[in-house]
PDB file of C-alpha atoms in Angstrom:
ATOM      1  CA  UNK A 883     -11.893 -20.045 -20.799  1.00 58.00           C
ATOM      2  CA  UNK A 884     -13.309 -16.857 -22.572  1.00 68.00           C
ATOM      3  CA  UNK A 885     -14.801 -14.776 -18.819  1.00 91.00           C
ATOM      4  CA  UNK A 886     -17.549 -12.500 -18.509  1.00 95.00           C
ATOM      5  CA  UNK A 887     -18.557 -10.897 -21.997  1.00 95.00           C
ATOM      6  CA  UNK A 888     -20.376  -7.280 -21.778  1.00 97.00           C
ATOM      7  CA  UNK A 889     -21.327  -5.184 -25.915  1.00 96.00           C
ATOM      8  CA  UNK A 890     -21.029  -3.238 -26.721  1.00 97.00           C
ATOM      9  CA  UNK A 891     -18.302  -1.977 -24.615  1.00 96.00           C
ATOM     10  CA  UNK A 892     -19.564   2.658 -25.169  1.00 96.00           C
ATOM     11  CA  UNK A 893     -22.427   3.765 -25.922  1.00 96.00           C
ATOM     12  CA  UNK A 894     -23.203   6.683 -26.256  1.00 98.00           C
ATOM     13  CA  UNK A 895     -27.505   7.751 -25.832  1.00 98.00           C
ATOM     14  CA  UNK A 896     -29.895  11.609 -26.336  1.00 98.00           C
ATOM     15  CA  UNK A 897     -32.587  11.359 -23.307  1.00 98.00           C
ATOM     16  CA  UNK A 898     -35.070  10.222 -23.256  1.00 98.00           C
ATOM     17  CA  UNK A 899     -33.705   7.263 -25.554  1.00 98.00           C
ATOM     18  CA  UNK A 900     -33.558   3.366 -24.722  1.00 98.00           C
ATOM     19  CA  UNK A 901     -30.653   1.370 -24.279  1.00 98.00           C
ATOM     20  CA  UNK A 902     -29.652  -2.710 -24.969  1.00 98.00           C
ATOM     21  CA  UNK A 903     -27.273  -3.745 -22.440  1.00 98.00           C
ATOM     22  CA  UNK A 904     -26.351  -7.339 -23.093  1.00 98.00           C
ATOM     23  CA  UNK A 905     -23.921 -10.362 -21.039  1.00 98.00           C
ATOM     24  CA  UNK A 906     -22.810 -13.167 -21.743  1.00 97.00           C
ATOM     25  CA  UNK A 907     -21.132 -15.353 -18.698  1.00 96.00           C
ATOM     26  CA  UNK A 908     -19.013 -17.556 -17.548  1.00 94.00           C
ATOM     27  CA  UNK A 909     -18.161 -21.036 -18.133  1.00 92.00           C
ATOM     28  CA  UNK A 910     -20.710 -23.213 -15.703  1.00 89.00           C
ATOM     29  CA  UNK A 911     -22.528 -19.775 -13.879  1.00 92.00           C
ATOM     30  CA  UNK A 912     -25.414 -19.527 -14.358  1.00 93.00           C
ATOM     31  CA  UNK A 913     -26.269 -16.527 -12.766  1.00 93.00           C
ATOM     32  CA  UNK A 914     -26.042 -13.029 -13.413  1.00 95.00           C
ATOM     33  CA  UNK A 915     -25.611  -9.886 -11.689  1.00 95.00           C
ATOM     34  CA  UNK A 916     -26.198  -6.115 -13.322  1.00 97.00           C
ATOM     35  CA  UNK A 917     -24.191  -3.602 -11.616  1.00 96.00           C
ATOM     36  CA  UNK A 918     -24.413   0.184 -12.000  1.00 97.00           C
ATOM     37  CA  UNK A 919     -21.090   2.215 -11.589  1.00 95.00           C
ATOM     38  CA  UNK A 920     -21.048   6.051 -10.897  1.00 93.00           C
ATOM     39  CA  UNK A 921     -17.199   7.643 -11.890  1.00 89.00           C
ATOM     40  CA  UNK A 922     -15.221   5.881  -8.531  1.00 87.00           C
ATOM     41  CA  UNK A 923     -17.642   5.024  -6.764  1.00 90.00           C
ATOM     42  CA  UNK A 924     -18.367   2.086  -5.019  1.00 92.00           C
ATOM     43  CA  UNK A 925     -20.827  -1.092  -7.945  1.00 94.00           C
ATOM     44  CA  UNK A 926     -25.022  -0.539  -7.434  1.00 95.00           C
ATOM     45  CA  UNK A 927     -25.991  -3.056  -7.221  1.00 94.00           C
ATOM     46  CA  UNK A 928     -29.652  -3.344 -10.398  1.00 96.00           C
ATOM     47  CA  UNK A 929     -30.811  -7.151 -10.132  1.00 95.00           C
ATOM     48  CA  UNK A 930     -30.002 -10.320  -9.839  1.00 94.00           C
ATOM     49  CA  UNK A 931     -31.440 -13.362 -12.257  1.00 95.00           C
ATOM     50  CA  UNK A 932     -31.063 -17.102 -11.378  1.00 93.00           C
ATOM     51  CA  UNK A 933     -33.302 -19.868 -14.201  1.00 92.00           C
ATOM     52  CA  UNK A 934     -34.501 -16.879 -15.892  1.00 94.00           C
ATOM     53  CA  UNK A 935     -37.156 -15.015 -12.745  1.00 94.00           C
ATOM     54  CA  UNK A 936     -35.431 -12.055 -11.381  1.00 94.00           C
ATOM     55  CA  UNK A 937     -33.938 -12.207  -7.784  1.00 90.00           C
ATOM     56  CA  UNK A 938     -33.418  -9.884  -6.283  1.00 90.00           C
ATOM     57  CA  UNK A 939     -33.564  -6.057  -7.096  1.00 93.00           C
ATOM     58  CA  UNK A 940     -31.575  -3.033  -6.327  1.00 92.00           C
ATOM     59  CA  UNK A 941     -33.695   0.841  -5.431  1.00 92.00           C
ATOM     60  CA  UNK A 942     -33.436   1.547  -9.439  1.00 96.00           C
ATOM     61  CA  UNK A 943     -36.600   2.681 -11.085  1.00 97.00           C
ATOM     62  CA  UNK A 944     -38.811   0.280 -12.902  1.00 96.00           C
ATOM     63  CA  UNK A 945     -37.222   2.566 -16.272  1.00 98.00           C
ATOM     64  CA  UNK A 946     -34.230  -0.566 -15.281  1.00 98.00           C
ATOM     65  CA  UNK A 947     -35.419  -4.231 -16.147  1.00 97.00           C
ATOM     66  CA  UNK A 948     -33.194  -7.481 -17.474  1.00 97.00           C
ATOM     67  CA  UNK A 949     -34.443 -11.185 -19.144  1.00 97.00           C
ATOM     68  CA  UNK A 950     -32.671 -14.019 -18.891  1.00 97.00           C
ATOM     69  CA  UNK A 951     -32.265 -16.656 -21.281  1.00 97.00           C
ATOM     70  CA  UNK A 952     -32.294 -20.319 -21.411  1.00 96.00           C
ATOM     71  CA  UNK A 953     -28.383 -20.887 -22.424  1.00 95.00           C
ATOM     72  CA  UNK A 954     -27.601 -17.430 -18.924  1.00 96.00           C
ATOM     73  CA  UNK A 955     -26.891 -15.115 -21.269  1.00 97.00           C
ATOM     74  CA  UNK A 956     -28.665 -11.746 -19.818  1.00 98.00           C
ATOM     75  CA  UNK A 957     -29.835  -8.248 -21.003  1.00 98.00           C
ATOM     76  CA  UNK A 958     -30.468  -4.954 -18.856  1.00 98.00           C
ATOM     77  CA  UNK A 959     -32.940  -2.140 -20.697  1.00 98.00           C
ATOM     78  CA  UNK A 960     -32.685   0.953 -19.436  1.00 98.00           C
ATOM     79  CA  UNK A 961     -35.610   3.163 -20.190  1.00 97.00           C
ATOM     80  CA  UNK A 962     -36.737   6.767 -21.167  1.00 98.00           C
ATOM     81  CA  UNK A 963     -32.962   7.705 -20.799  1.00 98.00           C
ATOM     82  CA  UNK A 964     -32.296  10.419 -18.039  1.00 98.00           C
ATOM     83  CA  UNK A 965     -28.734  12.486 -18.126  1.00 97.00           C
ATOM     84  CA  UNK A 966     -28.145  10.399 -14.519  1.00 96.00           C
ATOM     85  CA  UNK A 967     -28.278   7.195 -16.421  1.00 98.00           C
ATOM     86  CA  UNK A 968     -24.800   7.901 -17.889  1.00 97.00           C
ATOM     87  CA  UNK A 969     -22.636   5.377 -16.042  1.00 97.00           C
ATOM     88  CA  UNK A 970     -20.095   2.381 -16.616  1.00 96.00           C
ATOM     89  CA  UNK A 971     -22.358  -0.840 -16.216  1.00 97.00           C
ATOM     90  CA  UNK A 972     -20.711  -4.137 -15.010  1.00 97.00           C
ATOM     91  CA  UNK A 973     -22.163  -7.984 -15.466  1.00 97.00           C
ATOM     92  CA  UNK A 974     -21.889 -10.313 -12.988  1.00 95.00           C
ATOM     93  CA  UNK A 975     -22.172 -14.137 -13.278  1.00 94.00           C
ATOM     94  CA  UNK A 976     -21.667 -16.502 -10.931  1.00 90.00           C
ATOM     95  CA  UNK A 977     -22.611 -20.543 -10.106  1.00 86.00           C
ATOM     96  CA  UNK A 978     -25.886 -20.651  -7.264  1.00 78.00           C
ATOM     97  CA  UNK A 979     -24.785 -20.672  -4.102  1.00 63.00           C
ATOM     98  CA  UNK A 980     -21.547 -17.777  -4.372  1.00 58.00           C
ATOM     99  CA  UNK A 981     -19.603 -19.833  -2.613  1.00 58.00           C
ATOM    100  CA  UNK A 982     -17.012 -19.040  -5.811  1.00 66.00           C
ATOM    101  CA  UNK A 983     -17.257 -15.251  -5.178  1.00 82.00           C
ATOM    102  CA  UNK A 984     -18.485 -12.710  -9.126  1.00 89.00           C
ATOM    103  CA  UNK A 985     -16.253 -12.768 -12.232  1.00 92.00           C
ATOM    104  CA  UNK A 986     -17.114  -9.814 -14.042  1.00 94.00           C
ATOM    105  CA  UNK A 987     -17.210  -7.729 -17.440  1.00 95.00           C
ATOM    106  CA  UNK A 988     -15.033  -5.401 -18.128  1.00 93.00           C
ATOM    107  CA  UNK A 989     -18.957  -3.113 -18.124  1.00 95.00           C
ATOM    108  CA  UNK A 990     -19.743  -0.692 -20.707  1.00 97.00           C
ATOM    109  CA  UNK A 991     -20.132   2.699 -20.371  1.00 96.00           C
ATOM    110  CA  UNK A 992     -23.277   4.674 -20.933  1.00 97.00           C
ATOM    111  CA  UNK A 993     -22.537   8.074 -22.491  1.00 97.00           C
ATOM    112  CA  UNK A 994     -25.865  10.171 -21.834  1.00 98.00           C
ATOM    113  CA  UNK A 995     -25.964  13.852 -23.566  1.00 97.00           C
TER     114      UNK A 995
ATOM    115  CA  UNK B 126     -27.711  -2.237   3.624  1.00 79.00           C
ATOM    116  CA  UNK B 127     -23.858  -1.282   1.461  1.00 89.00           C
ATOM    117  CA  UNK B 128     -21.258  -1.617   4.133  1.00 95.00           C
ATOM    118  CA  UNK B 129     -18.872   1.197   4.973  1.00 96.00           C
ATOM    119  CA  UNK B 130     -14.661   1.670   3.701  1.00 97.00           C
ATOM    120  CA  UNK B 131     -12.844   3.202   5.685  1.00 96.00           C
ATOM    121  CA  UNK B 132      -9.993   4.594   4.414  1.00 97.00           C
ATOM    122  CA  UNK B 133     -11.221   6.253   1.489  1.00 96.00           C
ATOM    123  CA  UNK B 134      -7.434   6.683   0.133  1.00 97.00           C
ATOM    124  CA  UNK B 135      -4.269   5.514   1.124  1.00 97.00           C
ATOM    125  CA  UNK B 136      -0.696   6.394  -0.280  1.00 97.00           C
ATOM    126  CA  UNK B 137       1.880   3.697   0.523  1.00 96.00           C
ATOM    127  CA  UNK B 138       5.922   3.388  -0.402  1.00 97.00           C
ATOM    128  CA  UNK B 139       6.921  -0.237  -1.551  1.00 96.00           C
ATOM    129  CA  UNK B 140       7.252  -2.282   1.604  1.00 96.00           C
ATOM    130  CA  UNK B 141       5.177  -0.533   3.399  1.00 97.00           C
ATOM    131  CA  UNK B 142       2.009  -2.263   4.755  1.00 96.00           C
ATOM    132  CA  UNK B 143      -2.042  -1.344   4.621  1.00 96.00           C
ATOM    133  CA  UNK B 144      -4.987  -2.329   6.065  1.00 97.00           C
ATOM    134  CA  UNK B 145      -8.590  -1.374   4.596  1.00 97.00           C
ATOM    135  CA  UNK B 146     -11.534  -1.633   6.601  1.00 97.00           C
ATOM    136  CA  UNK B 147     -15.851  -2.878   6.419  1.00 97.00           C
ATOM    137  CA  UNK B 148     -18.354  -2.947   8.617  1.00 96.00           C
ATOM    138  CA  UNK B 149     -22.136  -3.443   7.952  1.00 94.00           C
ATOM    139  CA  UNK B 150     -24.948  -3.251   9.515  1.00 92.00           C
ATOM    140  CA  UNK B 151     -27.287  -6.339   8.984  1.00 89.00           C
ATOM    141  CA  UNK B 152     -26.135  -9.672   9.916  1.00 88.00           C
ATOM    142  CA  UNK B 153     -23.241 -11.489   7.791  1.00 88.00           C
ATOM    143  CA  UNK B 154     -23.396 -13.663   5.530  1.00 84.00           C
ATOM    144  CA  UNK B 155     -20.269 -13.513   4.047  1.00 88.00           C
ATOM    145  CA  UNK B 156     -17.451 -10.647   3.019  1.00 92.00           C
ATOM    146  CA  UNK B 157     -15.557 -10.185   0.055  1.00 92.00           C
ATOM    147  CA  UNK B 158     -12.260  -8.492  -1.504  1.00 94.00           C
ATOM    148  CA  UNK B 159     -12.050  -6.948  -4.576  1.00 95.00           C
ATOM    149  CA  UNK B 160      -9.363  -4.716  -6.257  1.00 96.00           C
ATOM    150  CA  UNK B 161     -10.563  -2.980  -9.717  1.00 95.00           C
ATOM    151  CA  UNK B 162      -7.698  -0.554 -11.138  1.00 94.00           C
ATOM    152  CA  UNK B 163      -8.289   2.414 -13.511  1.00 88.00           C
ATOM    153  CA  UNK B 164     -11.145   1.567 -16.028  1.00 84.00           C
ATOM    154  CA  UNK B 165     -11.189  -2.477 -15.973  1.00 88.00           C
ATOM    155  CA  UNK B 166     -13.572  -4.280 -13.673  1.00 88.00           C
ATOM    156  CA  UNK B 167     -13.411  -5.759 -10.347  1.00 91.00           C
ATOM    157  CA  UNK B 168     -11.419  -8.702 -10.077  1.00 91.00           C
ATOM    158  CA  UNK B 169     -12.104 -11.723  -6.950  1.00 89.00           C
ATOM    159  CA  UNK B 170      -9.139 -11.665  -4.611  1.00 91.00           C
ATOM    160  CA  UNK B 171     -11.247 -13.602  -1.518  1.00 88.00           C
ATOM    161  CA  UNK B 172     -14.114 -14.555  -0.018  1.00 87.00           C
ATOM    162  CA  UNK B 173     -14.734 -15.397   3.747  1.00 89.00           C
ATOM    163  CA  UNK B 174     -17.469 -17.619   5.793  1.00 82.00           C
ATOM    164  CA  UNK B 175     -17.715 -17.877   8.797  1.00 64.00           C
ATOM    165  CA  UNK B 176     -16.233 -15.981  11.758  1.00 60.00           C
ATOM    166  CA  UNK B 177     -13.029 -15.359  12.982  1.00 58.00           C
ATOM    167  CA  UNK B 178     -11.844 -16.614   9.109  1.00 65.00           C
ATOM    168  CA  UNK B 179      -8.421 -15.642   8.760  1.00 65.00           C
ATOM    169  CA  UNK B 180      -7.864 -16.350   4.465  1.00 66.00           C
ATOM    170  CA  UNK B 181      -4.026 -15.276   2.446  1.00 66.00           C
ATOM    171  CA  UNK B 182      -3.335 -14.549  -1.036  1.00 69.00           C
ATOM    172  CA  UNK B 183       0.224 -13.688  -1.313  1.00 73.00           C
ATOM    173  CA  UNK B 184       1.390 -11.339   0.615  1.00 85.00           C
ATOM    174  CA  UNK B 185      -2.858 -10.055   0.625  1.00 90.00           C
ATOM    175  CA  UNK B 186      -4.558 -11.967   3.883  1.00 91.00           C
ATOM    176  CA  UNK B 187      -8.139 -10.671   4.988  1.00 91.00           C
ATOM    177  CA  UNK B 188     -10.553 -11.823   8.925  1.00 90.00           C
ATOM    178  CA  UNK B 189     -13.800 -11.209   8.978  1.00 90.00           C
ATOM    179  CA  UNK B 190     -15.746 -10.832  12.390  1.00 87.00           C
ATOM    180  CA  UNK B 191     -18.732 -11.983  12.410  1.00 83.00           C
ATOM    181  CA  UNK B 192     -20.307 -11.003  15.814  1.00 85.00           C
ATOM    182  CA  UNK B 193     -18.557  -7.628  14.554  1.00 87.00           C
ATOM    183  CA  UNK B 194     -20.358  -7.076  10.961  1.00 89.00           C
ATOM    184  CA  UNK B 195     -16.545  -6.046  10.690  1.00 92.00           C
ATOM    185  CA  UNK B 196     -13.912  -7.843   7.443  1.00 94.00           C
ATOM    186  CA  UNK B 197     -10.853  -5.790   6.936  1.00 95.00           C
ATOM    187  CA  UNK B 198      -7.662  -6.713   3.827  1.00 95.00           C
ATOM    188  CA  UNK B 199      -4.150  -6.692   4.560  1.00 94.00           C
ATOM    189  CA  UNK B 200      -1.310  -5.365   2.321  1.00 95.00           C
ATOM    190  CA  UNK B 201       1.783  -6.586   3.526  1.00 93.00           C
ATOM    191  CA  UNK B 202       4.921  -4.646   1.887  1.00 93.00           C
ATOM    192  CA  UNK B 203       3.101  -3.764  -1.048  1.00 93.00           C
ATOM    193  CA  UNK B 204       4.324  -3.812  -4.170  1.00 94.00           C
ATOM    194  CA  UNK B 205       3.127  -1.415  -7.231  1.00 95.00           C
ATOM    195  CA  UNK B 206       0.989  -3.710  -8.681  1.00 94.00           C
ATOM    196  CA  UNK B 207      -1.425  -4.066  -4.711  1.00 95.00           C
ATOM    197  CA  UNK B 208      -2.143  -0.082  -6.521  1.00 97.00           C
ATOM    198  CA  UNK B 209      -6.130   0.056  -7.644  1.00 96.00           C
ATOM    199  CA  UNK B 210      -9.291   0.590  -6.159  1.00 96.00           C
ATOM    200  CA  UNK B 211     -10.024  -2.131  -3.875  1.00 97.00           C
ATOM    201  CA  UNK B 212     -14.154  -3.490  -3.061  1.00 96.00           C
ATOM    202  CA  UNK B 213     -15.699  -4.659  -0.103  1.00 96.00           C
ATOM    203  CA  UNK B 214     -18.569  -6.531  -0.641  1.00 94.00           C
ATOM    204  CA  UNK B 215     -20.852  -7.807   1.402  1.00 92.00           C
ATOM    205  CA  UNK B 216     -23.846 -10.275   2.021  1.00 87.00           C
ATOM    206  CA  UNK B 217     -26.439 -10.967   4.572  1.00 86.00           C
ATOM    207  CA  UNK B 218     -28.468 -13.861   5.200  1.00 82.00           C
ATOM    208  CA  UNK B 219     -31.767 -14.943   3.351  1.00 77.00           C
ATOM    209  CA  UNK B 220     -30.216 -12.183   0.612  1.00 77.00           C
ATOM    210  CA  UNK B 221     -28.856 -13.045  -3.092  1.00 74.00           C
ATOM    211  CA  UNK B 222     -27.165  -9.517  -4.010  1.00 82.00           C
ATOM    212  CA  UNK B 223     -23.742  -8.470  -2.729  1.00 87.00           C
ATOM    213  CA  UNK B 224     -23.732  -4.732  -2.115  1.00 92.00           C
ATOM    214  CA  UNK B 225     -20.412  -3.267  -1.928  1.00 94.00           C
ATOM    215  CA  UNK B 226     -18.714   0.151   0.033  1.00 94.00           C
ATOM    216  CA  UNK B 227     -16.883   3.491  -1.737  1.00 94.00           C
ATOM    217  CA  UNK B 228     -14.286   1.836  -2.437  1.00 96.00           C
ATOM    218  CA  UNK B 229     -11.087   2.515  -0.906  1.00 97.00           C
ATOM    219  CA  UNK B 230      -8.270   3.649  -3.112  1.00 97.00           C
ATOM    220  CA  UNK B 231      -4.253   2.352  -2.562  1.00 97.00           C
ATOM    221  CA  UNK B 232      -1.846   4.446  -4.111  1.00 97.00           C
ATOM    222  CA  UNK B 233       1.889   2.689  -4.298  1.00 97.00           C
ATOM    223  CA  UNK B 234       4.967   4.684  -5.267  1.00 96.00           C
ATOM    224  CA  UNK B 235       8.179   3.725  -5.222  1.00 94.00           C
TER     225      UNK B 235
END
């Protein structure tokens, strides 16, 4: 049973560019949450998608946007990249109701130069 | 509201015990514990849902005091494989998202 799949694994972008990260949730999971993890820090909540809608949003600017598709997969888009956006971006999936915990993907390492 | 974890780092010898604490200023619905090894994704350890609940998983257990909004993770007779960074994740009432603490780096030496 495949867990959470994220692509790409690594990405290098130039300041000002735009990037799209992708996530396929674990089979049976319908909720996707995105997190940004800077080196040596805990994951910071970006937003959560459920039923193709953004259900909750953390303290991130509008440059960060997302989408969830009918098959529950999700995308994270970041516009006008800044050097400070360099981080590991983690996708976590769960069942609505959350009684069984989150399953994380291995992440996408984004470097902005 | 991000939970607060303590200590920031712990170094143990194999067989020693450790306690990691997690606290929040908000009323919590649940507390999750995860372990992340270097370069890998966080791995779910356990979830605690009720006040005063305790759970165990091999030699790793946890408690959750709902009244104090505090949780503790207990690692007994530590093994080399326990090394990694431990994160608590908290769910507040009427909030769908989970917030993580800054993590506790645990190093177990032979």
